[in-house]
């Protein structure tokens, strides 16, 4: 097991959670963020309002670490926003942990964000030339500066005007002393859902967080929509008529929790459908079907169901591996110290195994698992991937890496099979993925290079020669 494999688990995106008009808003936000912890463990923060002031706490680490009871108790108020973070554009460090709290004569506000702005460099340069001073390297601060340029306007008009400048993926929450705003980019690349709870409102990156706090789902925030919640209730507005639904396919394939519903489609069901369709597209004779825990188990069960080959628990995940653990030295690694995944010998030995994973990024995971299964005595290992080959990087906040690290970008399927050491290898087709996602319109740029937004020259440059 390599460091990369150990590392990858932690590399996810961000999650946002907001509360309006609910007693102990910070406590509810804590539970909401806890349900979104899979979206980022590098940092967490909450800003709360009691209608007279905004007060925030944030730090590096996971939600439980950042918010022990004594810290949470100090955050009194009935409105709140919170964030869990995995760094995308900004890099690590406390300065980049959100929400950001801005003090200003025109009224304080706090802001947090999930996604990635693709024209951030251009906007930042322009704002700096006009006198803005940035505290962090995060994209989210750009929106605050754009809003503040418009101080003469009504706050909602200022937000609308600012959003028009942003290109890319975003789900933003903005909290003032007495209002909560939620907005989604015009392609709706990142998910954001609204719920109702005890006379108040809850907004979350995924519906699993609404369920976790007992809120009732109302609706998904629409692409290009701004939701405004205040003492009069909830109203909906939009900042552009130029919208097109393009939710990120990887949210279904890998990121989101299986119990979340994205645009009305349950994540577990979509993964199971990917597995079922894959079984039809790429059948193979074998004795058992196993999945790589946790994100591939739904697809594995779908493959098993459709193929009639028994589903088995062939790999066990150690729930307690994480960054705080000491990694085995190279010598121990070579001896086979498996910190995170362990094959079940009595299930695997002597069997022809179909191994399902949800995706291949750099290929490290597949190589290691195939060799572990063979070491345990698997007779054959047939690798089946429940998504198409990832051939292009993501610029919208998902860590799918640069093009030269993407193993499917530089290898044919047969070359990849040999590298991985599997007896056969097949991927889900694009048509199969589309069928599994109910033929909705979604972003599939990392499989097809068809990016839904304009890409800026500095991004292409950073990704080596603009080869993608
Ligand atoms: P790799 O070893 O680089 O090929 O990574 C593939 C594994 O990482 C698969 O088991 C996926 O479940 C998981 N994965 C896919 N996309 C990501 C991502 N963006 N961040 C972290 N892990 C991922
Ligand atoms: Fe999601 Fe891939 Fe589109 Fe990025 S490029 S938003 S990972 S589908």
PDB file of N, CA, C and O and ligand atoms in Angstrom, residues 2 4-5 7-13 86 250 253-255 292-296 340-341 356-369 383 385 390 394 397-401 405-407, ligand 1:
ATOM      1  N   UNK A   2       0.670   2.113  -0.916  1.00  0.00           N
ATOM      2  CA  UNK A   2       1.560   3.266  -1.054  1.00  0.00           C
ATOM      3  C   UNK A   2       1.052   4.457  -0.251  1.00  0.00           C
ATOM      4  O   UNK A   2      -0.092   4.495   0.172  1.00  0.00           O
ATOM      5  N   UNK A   4       0.490   7.248  -1.583  1.00  0.00           N
ATOM      6  CA  UNK A   4      -0.530   7.875  -2.410  1.00  0.00           C
ATOM      7  C   UNK A   4      -1.904   7.316  -2.093  1.00  0.00           C
ATOM      8  O   UNK A   4      -2.872   8.031  -1.913  1.00  0.00           O
ATOM      9  N   UNK A   5      -1.949   6.009  -1.993  1.00  0.00           N
ATOM     10  CA  UNK A   5      -3.237   5.387  -1.721  1.00  0.00           C
ATOM     11  C   UNK A   5      -3.745   5.826  -0.346  1.00  0.00           C
ATOM     12  O   UNK A   5      -4.917   6.112  -0.147  1.00  0.00           O
ATOM     13  N   UNK A   7      -3.006   8.572   1.076  1.00  0.00           N
ATOM     14  CA  UNK A   7      -3.316   9.978   0.945  1.00  0.00           C
ATOM     15  C   UNK A   7      -4.648  10.265   0.278  1.00  0.00           C
ATOM     16  O   UNK A   7      -5.372  11.145   0.682  1.00  0.00           O
ATOM     17  N   UNK A   8      -4.931   9.531  -0.802  1.00  0.00           N
ATOM     18  CA  UNK A   8      -6.036   9.904  -1.667  1.00  0.00           C
ATOM     19  C   UNK A   8      -7.355  10.033  -0.925  1.00  0.00           C
ATOM     20  O   UNK A   8      -8.140  10.907  -1.208  1.00  0.00           O
ATOM     21  N   UNK A   9      -7.555   9.148   0.033  1.00  0.00           N
ATOM     22  CA  UNK A   9      -8.798   9.149   0.785  1.00  0.00           C
ATOM     23  C   UNK A   9      -9.118  10.533   1.341  1.00  0.00           C
ATOM     24  O   UNK A   9     -10.254  10.938   1.439  1.00  0.00           O
ATOM     25  N   UNK A  10      -8.069  11.269   1.674  1.00  0.00           N
ATOM     26  CA  UNK A  10      -8.282  12.560   2.314  1.00  0.00           C
ATOM     27  C   UNK A  10      -8.515  13.683   1.308  1.00  0.00           C
ATOM     28  O   UNK A  10      -8.887  14.774   1.669  1.00  0.00           O
ATOM     29  N   UNK A  11      -8.283  13.383   0.058  1.00  0.00           N
ATOM     30  CA  UNK A  11      -8.348  14.449  -0.932  1.00  0.00           C
ATOM     31  C   UNK A  11      -9.732  14.584  -1.528  1.00  0.00           C
ATOM     32  O   UNK A  11     -10.034  14.011  -2.551  1.00  0.00           O
ATOM     33  N   UNK A  12     -10.568  15.323  -0.860  1.00  0.00           N
ATOM     34  CA  UNK A  12     -11.912  15.530  -1.376  1.00  0.00           C
ATOM     35  C   UNK A  12     -12.175  17.021  -1.439  1.00  0.00           C
ATOM     36  O   UNK A  12     -11.291  17.822  -1.242  1.00  0.00           O
ATOM     37  N   UNK A  13     -13.432  17.371  -1.714  1.00  0.00           N
ATOM     38  CA  UNK A  13     -13.687  18.790  -1.870  1.00  0.00           C
ATOM     39  C   UNK A  13     -14.192  19.392  -0.575  1.00  0.00           C
ATOM     40  O   UNK A  13     -13.824  18.929   0.482  1.00  0.00           O
ATOM     41  N   UNK A  86     -11.364  20.840   2.133  1.00  0.00           N
ATOM     42  CA  UNK A  86     -10.190  20.232   1.530  1.00  0.00           C
ATOM     43  C   UNK A  86      -9.644  21.270   0.575  1.00  0.00           C
ATOM     44  O   UNK A  86     -10.405  21.825  -0.218  1.00  0.00           O
ATOM     45  N   UNK A 250     -18.827  13.211 -10.963  1.00  0.00           N
ATOM     46  CA  UNK A 250     -18.045  12.574  -9.894  1.00  0.00           C
ATOM     47  C   UNK A 250     -18.732  12.671  -8.534  1.00  0.00           C
ATOM     48  O   UNK A 250     -18.419  11.905  -7.631  1.00  0.00           O
ATOM     49  N   UNK A 253     -20.438   9.485  -8.708  1.00  0.00           N
ATOM     50  CA  UNK A 253     -19.539   8.326  -8.826  1.00  0.00           C
ATOM     51  C   UNK A 253     -18.721   8.105  -7.551  1.00  0.00           C
ATOM     52  O   UNK A 253     -18.546   6.976  -7.099  1.00  0.00           O
ATOM     53  N   UNK A 254     -18.212   9.191  -6.964  1.00  0.00           N
ATOM     54  CA  UNK A 254     -17.269   9.013  -5.871  1.00  0.00           C
ATOM     55  C   UNK A 254     -17.526   9.874  -4.624  1.00  0.00           C
ATOM     56  O   UNK A 254     -17.448   9.383  -3.510  1.00  0.00           O
ATOM     57  N   UNK A 255     -17.815  11.201  -4.831  1.00  0.00           N
ATOM     58  CA  UNK A 255     -17.729  12.099  -3.678  1.00  0.00           C
ATOM     59  C   UNK A 255     -18.848  12.011  -2.670  1.00  0.00           C
ATOM     60  O   UNK A 255     -18.625  11.939  -1.477  1.00  0.00           O
ATOM     61  N   UNK A 292     -14.258  -2.225  -3.792  1.00  0.00           N
ATOM     62  CA  UNK A 292     -13.278  -1.537  -2.948  1.00  0.00           C
ATOM     63  C   UNK A 292     -14.065  -0.640  -1.989  1.00  0.00           C
ATOM     64  O   UNK A 292     -14.776   0.251  -2.444  1.00  0.00           O
ATOM     65  N   UNK A 293     -13.963  -0.907  -0.674  1.00  0.00           N
ATOM     66  CA  UNK A 293     -14.749  -0.092   0.260  1.00  0.00           C
ATOM     67  C   UNK A 293     -14.228   1.345   0.315  1.00  0.00           C
ATOM     68  O   UNK A 293     -13.035   1.540   0.141  1.00  0.00           O
ATOM     69  N   UNK A 294     -15.092   2.349   0.589  1.00  0.00           N
ATOM     70  CA  UNK A 294     -16.532   2.227   0.731  1.00  0.00           C
ATOM     71  C   UNK A 294     -17.245   2.595  -0.571  1.00  0.00           C
ATOM     72  O   UNK A 294     -18.331   2.096  -0.843  1.00  0.00           O
ATOM     73  N   UNK A 295     -16.588   3.473  -1.363  1.00  0.00           N
ATOM     74  CA  UNK A 295     -17.334   4.121  -2.450  1.00  0.00           C
ATOM     75  C   UNK A 295     -17.743   3.175  -3.580  1.00  0.00           C
ATOM     76  O   UNK A 295     -18.584   3.527  -4.394  1.00  0.00           O
ATOM     77  N   UNK A 296     -17.142   1.979  -3.636  1.00  0.00           N
ATOM     78  CA  UNK A 296     -17.462   1.082  -4.764  1.00  0.00           C
ATOM     79  C   UNK A 296     -18.436  -0.034  -4.398  1.00  0.00           C
ATOM     80  O   UNK A 296     -18.777  -0.856  -5.258  1.00  0.00           O
ATOM     81  N   UNK A 340      -4.801   0.204   5.574  1.00  0.00           N
ATOM     82  CA  UNK A 340      -6.139   0.658   5.248  1.00  0.00           C
ATOM     83  C   UNK A 340      -7.059  -0.414   4.694  1.00  0.00           C
ATOM     84  O   UNK A 340      -8.217  -0.483   5.065  1.00  0.00           O
ATOM     85  N   UNK A 341      -6.549  -1.228   3.800  1.00  0.00           N
ATOM     86  CA  UNK A 341      -7.401  -2.245   3.193  1.00  0.00           C
ATOM     87  C   UNK A 341      -6.765  -3.608   3.384  1.00  0.00           C
ATOM     88  O   UNK A 341      -5.566  -3.762   3.203  1.00  0.00           O
ATOM     89  N   UNK A 356     -14.512  -4.590  -8.384  1.00  0.00           N
ATOM     90  CA  UNK A 356     -15.147  -3.343  -8.860  1.00  0.00           C
ATOM     91  C   UNK A 356     -14.554  -2.155  -8.114  1.00  0.00           C
ATOM     92  O   UNK A 356     -14.505  -2.152  -6.884  1.00  0.00           O
ATOM     93  N   UNK A 357     -14.102  -1.153  -8.864  1.00  0.00           N
ATOM     94  CA  UNK A 357     -13.763   0.130  -8.245  1.00  0.00           C
ATOM     95  C   UNK A 357     -14.571   1.204  -8.962  1.00  0.00           C
ATOM     96  O   UNK A 357     -14.976   1.015 -10.109  1.00  0.00           O
ATOM     97  N   UNK A 358     -14.808   2.333  -8.261  1.00  0.00           N
ATOM     98  CA  UNK A 358     -15.642   3.363  -8.889  1.00  0.00           C
ATOM     99  C   UNK A 358     -14.892   4.139  -9.953  1.00  0.00           C
ATOM    100  O   UNK A 358     -15.491   4.656 -10.890  1.00  0.00           O
ATOM    101  N   UNK A 359     -13.547   4.246  -9.796  1.00  0.00           N
ATOM    102  CA  UNK A 359     -12.777   5.033 -10.761  1.00  0.00           C
ATOM    103  C   UNK A 359     -11.301   4.692 -10.654  1.00  0.00           C
ATOM    104  O   UNK A 359     -10.856   4.150  -9.640  1.00  0.00           O
ATOM    105  N   UNK A 360     -10.567   5.019 -11.719  1.00  0.00           N
ATOM    106  CA  UNK A 360      -9.101   4.947 -11.658  1.00  0.00           C
ATOM    107  C   UNK A 360      -8.596   6.352 -11.928  1.00  0.00           C
ATOM    108  O   UNK A 360      -8.985   6.972 -12.925  1.00  0.00           O
ATOM    109  N   UNK A 361      -7.770   6.870 -11.038  1.00  0.00           N
ATOM    110  CA  UNK A 361      -7.208   8.207 -11.235  1.00  0.00           C
ATOM    111  C   UNK A 361      -5.737   8.033 -11.646  1.00  0.00           C
ATOM    112  O   UNK A 361      -5.393   8.064 -12.813  1.00  0.00           O
ATOM    113  N   UNK A 362      -4.876   7.795 -10.670  1.00  0.00           N
ATOM    114  CA  UNK A 362      -3.461   7.578 -11.004  1.00  0.00           C
ATOM    115  C   UNK A 362      -3.137   6.095 -11.198  1.00  0.00           C
ATOM    116  O   UNK A 362      -2.045   5.750 -11.634  1.00  0.00           O
ATOM    117  N   UNK A 363      -4.033   5.246 -10.798  1.00  0.00           N
ATOM    118  CA  UNK A 363      -3.831   3.811 -10.993  1.00  0.00           C
ATOM    119  C   UNK A 363      -3.177   3.106  -9.814  1.00  0.00           C
ATOM    120  O   UNK A 363      -3.109   1.877  -9.791  1.00  0.00           O
ATOM    121  N   UNK A 364      -2.722   3.873  -8.840  1.00  0.00           N
ATOM    122  CA  UNK A 364      -1.992   3.270  -7.716  1.00  0.00           C
ATOM    123  C   UNK A 364      -2.856   2.293  -6.928  1.00  0.00           C
ATOM    124  O   UNK A 364      -2.404   1.202  -6.582  1.00  0.00           O
ATOM    125  N   UNK A 365      -4.086   2.697  -6.651  1.00  0.00           N
ATOM    126  CA  UNK A 365      -4.979   1.842  -5.852  1.00  0.00           C
ATOM    127  C   UNK A 365      -5.202   0.504  -6.552  1.00  0.00           C
ATOM    128  O   UNK A 365      -5.048  -0.556  -5.940  1.00  0.00           O
ATOM    129  N   UNK A 366      -5.526   0.560  -7.841  1.00  0.00           N
ATOM    130  CA  UNK A 366      -5.818  -0.679  -8.574  1.00  0.00           C
ATOM    131  C   UNK A 366      -4.602  -1.601  -8.571  1.00  0.00           C
ATOM    132  O   UNK A 366      -4.730  -2.808  -8.348  1.00  0.00           O
ATOM    133  N   UNK A 367      -3.423  -1.046  -8.835  1.00  0.00           N
ATOM    134  CA  UNK A 367      -2.207  -1.879  -8.867  1.00  0.00           C
ATOM    135  C   UNK A 367      -2.019  -2.596  -7.545  1.00  0.00           C
ATOM    136  O   UNK A 367      -1.757  -3.794  -7.492  1.00  0.00           O
ATOM    137  N   UNK A 368      -2.161  -1.842  -6.463  1.00  0.00           N
ATOM    138  CA  UNK A 368      -1.918  -2.423  -5.137  1.00  0.00           C
ATOM    139  C   UNK A 368      -2.960  -3.489  -4.803  1.00  0.00           C
ATOM    140  O   UNK A 368      -2.626  -4.538  -4.278  1.00  0.00           O
ATOM    141  N   UNK A 369      -4.218  -3.195  -5.113  1.00  0.00           N
ATOM    142  CA  UNK A 369      -5.253  -4.153  -4.723  1.00  0.00           C
ATOM    143  C   UNK A 369      -5.153  -5.431  -5.546  1.00  0.00           C
ATOM    144  O   UNK A 369      -5.267  -6.528  -5.007  1.00  0.00           O
ATOM    145  N   UNK A 383     -10.765  -6.723 -13.359  1.00  0.00           N
ATOM    146  CA  UNK A 383     -11.066  -5.390 -12.827  1.00  0.00           C
ATOM    147  C   UNK A 383     -12.154  -4.742 -13.686  1.00  0.00           C
ATOM    148  O   UNK A 383     -12.054  -4.699 -14.913  1.00  0.00           O
ATOM    149  N   UNK A 385     -14.426  -1.115 -13.829  1.00  0.00           N
ATOM    150  CA  UNK A 385     -14.485   0.245 -13.271  1.00  0.00           C
ATOM    151  C   UNK A 385     -15.851   0.850 -13.587  1.00  0.00           C
ATOM    152  O   UNK A 385     -16.235   0.939 -14.767  1.00  0.00           O
ATOM    153  N   UNK A 390     -10.790   8.308 -16.788  1.00  0.00           N
ATOM    154  CA  UNK A 390     -10.565   9.745 -16.531  1.00  0.00           C
ATOM    155  C   UNK A 390      -9.360  10.175 -17.373  1.00  0.00           C
ATOM    156  O   UNK A 390      -8.239   9.731 -17.130  1.00  0.00           O
ATOM    157  N   UNK A 394      -9.774  18.027 -13.717  1.00  0.00           N
ATOM    158  CA  UNK A 394     -10.934  18.824 -13.325  1.00  0.00           C
ATOM    159  C   UNK A 394     -10.453  20.189 -12.870  1.00  0.00           C
ATOM    160  O   UNK A 394      -9.473  20.286 -12.137  1.00  0.00           O
ATOM    161  N   UNK A 397     -12.805  22.082  -8.761  1.00  0.00           N
ATOM    162  CA  UNK A 397     -12.735  21.807  -7.322  1.00  0.00           C
ATOM    163  C   UNK A 397     -12.586  20.352  -6.957  1.00  0.00           C
ATOM    164  O   UNK A 397     -12.671  19.991  -5.785  1.00  0.00           O
ATOM    165  N   UNK A 398     -12.363  19.481  -7.948  1.00  0.00           N
ATOM    166  CA  UNK A 398     -12.180  18.068  -7.644  1.00  0.00           C
ATOM    167  C   UNK A 398     -10.728  17.695  -7.930  1.00  0.00           C
ATOM    168  O   UNK A 398     -10.188  18.057  -8.970  1.00  0.00           O
ATOM    169  N   UNK A 399     -10.149  16.972  -6.998  1.00  0.00           N
ATOM    170  CA  UNK A 399      -8.726  16.672  -7.125  1.00  0.00           C
ATOM    171  C   UNK A 399      -8.501  15.456  -8.024  1.00  0.00           C
ATOM    172  O   UNK A 399      -8.188  14.375  -7.561  1.00  0.00           O
ATOM    173  N   UNK A 400      -8.694  15.658  -9.340  1.00  0.00           N
ATOM    174  CA  UNK A 400      -8.371  14.542 -10.236  1.00  0.00           C
ATOM    175  C   UNK A 400      -7.003  14.746 -10.878  1.00  0.00           C
ATOM    176  O   UNK A 400      -6.662  14.058 -11.830  1.00  0.00           O
ATOM    177  N   UNK A 401      -6.259  15.735 -10.369  1.00  0.00           N
ATOM    178  CA  UNK A 401      -4.854  15.823 -10.710  1.00  0.00           C
ATOM    179  C   UNK A 401      -4.559  16.363 -12.107  1.00  0.00           C
ATOM    180  O   UNK A 401      -5.444  16.707 -12.858  1.00  0.00           O
ATOM    181  N   UNK A 405      -0.472  12.860 -14.686  1.00  0.00           N
ATOM    182  CA  UNK A 405      -0.640  11.877 -13.615  1.00  0.00           C
ATOM    183  C   UNK A 405      -1.840  10.955 -13.845  1.00  0.00           C
ATOM    184  O   UNK A 405      -1.984   9.951 -13.162  1.00  0.00           O
ATOM    185  N   UNK A 406      -2.697  11.349 -14.774  1.00  0.00           N
ATOM    186  CA  UNK A 406      -3.903  10.540 -15.022  1.00  0.00           C
ATOM    187  C   UNK A 406      -3.541   9.352 -15.900  1.00  0.00           C
ATOM    188  O   UNK A 406      -3.250   9.506 -17.095  1.00  0.00           O
ATOM    189  N   UNK A 407      -3.584   8.183 -15.322  1.00  0.00           N
ATOM    190  CA  UNK A 407      -3.034   7.018 -16.008  1.00  0.00           C
ATOM    191  C   UNK A 407      -3.809   6.663 -17.271  1.00  0.00           C
ATOM    192  O   UNK A 407      -3.229   6.181 -18.248  1.00  0.00           O
TER     193      UNK A 407
HETATM  194  P1  LIG B   1      -5.861   6.132  -7.840  1.00  0.00           P
HETATM  195  O1  LIG B   1      -5.159   5.236  -6.903  1.00  0.00           O
HETATM  196  O2  LIG B   1      -5.143   7.445  -7.969  1.00  0.00           O
HETATM  197  O3  LIG B   1      -6.171   5.510  -9.164  1.00  0.00           O
HETATM  198  O4  LIG B   1      -7.250   6.520  -7.178  1.00  0.00           O
HETATM  199  C1  LIG B   1      -8.406   5.752  -7.378  1.00  0.00           C
HETATM  200  C2  LIG B   1      -9.129   5.570  -6.099  1.00  0.00           C
HETATM  201  O5  LIG B   1      -9.344   6.807  -5.457  1.00  0.00           O
HETATM  202  C3  LIG B   1     -10.474   4.934  -6.328  1.00  0.00           C
HETATM  203  O6  LIG B   1     -10.562   3.859  -5.409  1.00  0.00           O
HETATM  204  C4  LIG B   1     -11.508   6.006  -5.998  1.00  0.00           C
HETATM  205  O7  LIG B   1     -12.498   5.510  -5.126  1.00  0.00           O
HETATM  206  C5  LIG B   1     -10.728   7.096  -5.308  1.00  0.00           C
HETATM  207  N1  LIG B   1     -10.922   8.428  -5.928  1.00  0.00           N
HETATM  208  C6  LIG B   1     -11.460   8.771  -7.092  1.00  0.00           C
HETATM  209  N2  LIG B   1     -11.422  10.104  -7.288  1.00  0.00           N
HETATM  210  C7  LIG B   1     -10.829  10.625  -6.211  1.00  0.00           C
HETATM  211  C8  LIG B   1     -10.474  11.947  -5.796  1.00  0.00           C
HETATM  212  N3  LIG B   1     -10.728  12.996  -6.569  1.00  0.00           N
HETATM  213  N4  LIG B   1      -9.883  12.095  -4.589  1.00  0.00           N
HETATM  214  C9  LIG B   1      -9.614  11.026  -3.834  1.00  0.00           C
HETATM  215  N5  LIG B   1      -9.879   9.765  -4.169  1.00  0.00           N
HETATM  216  C10 LIG B   1     -10.491   9.552  -5.340  1.00  0.00           C
END
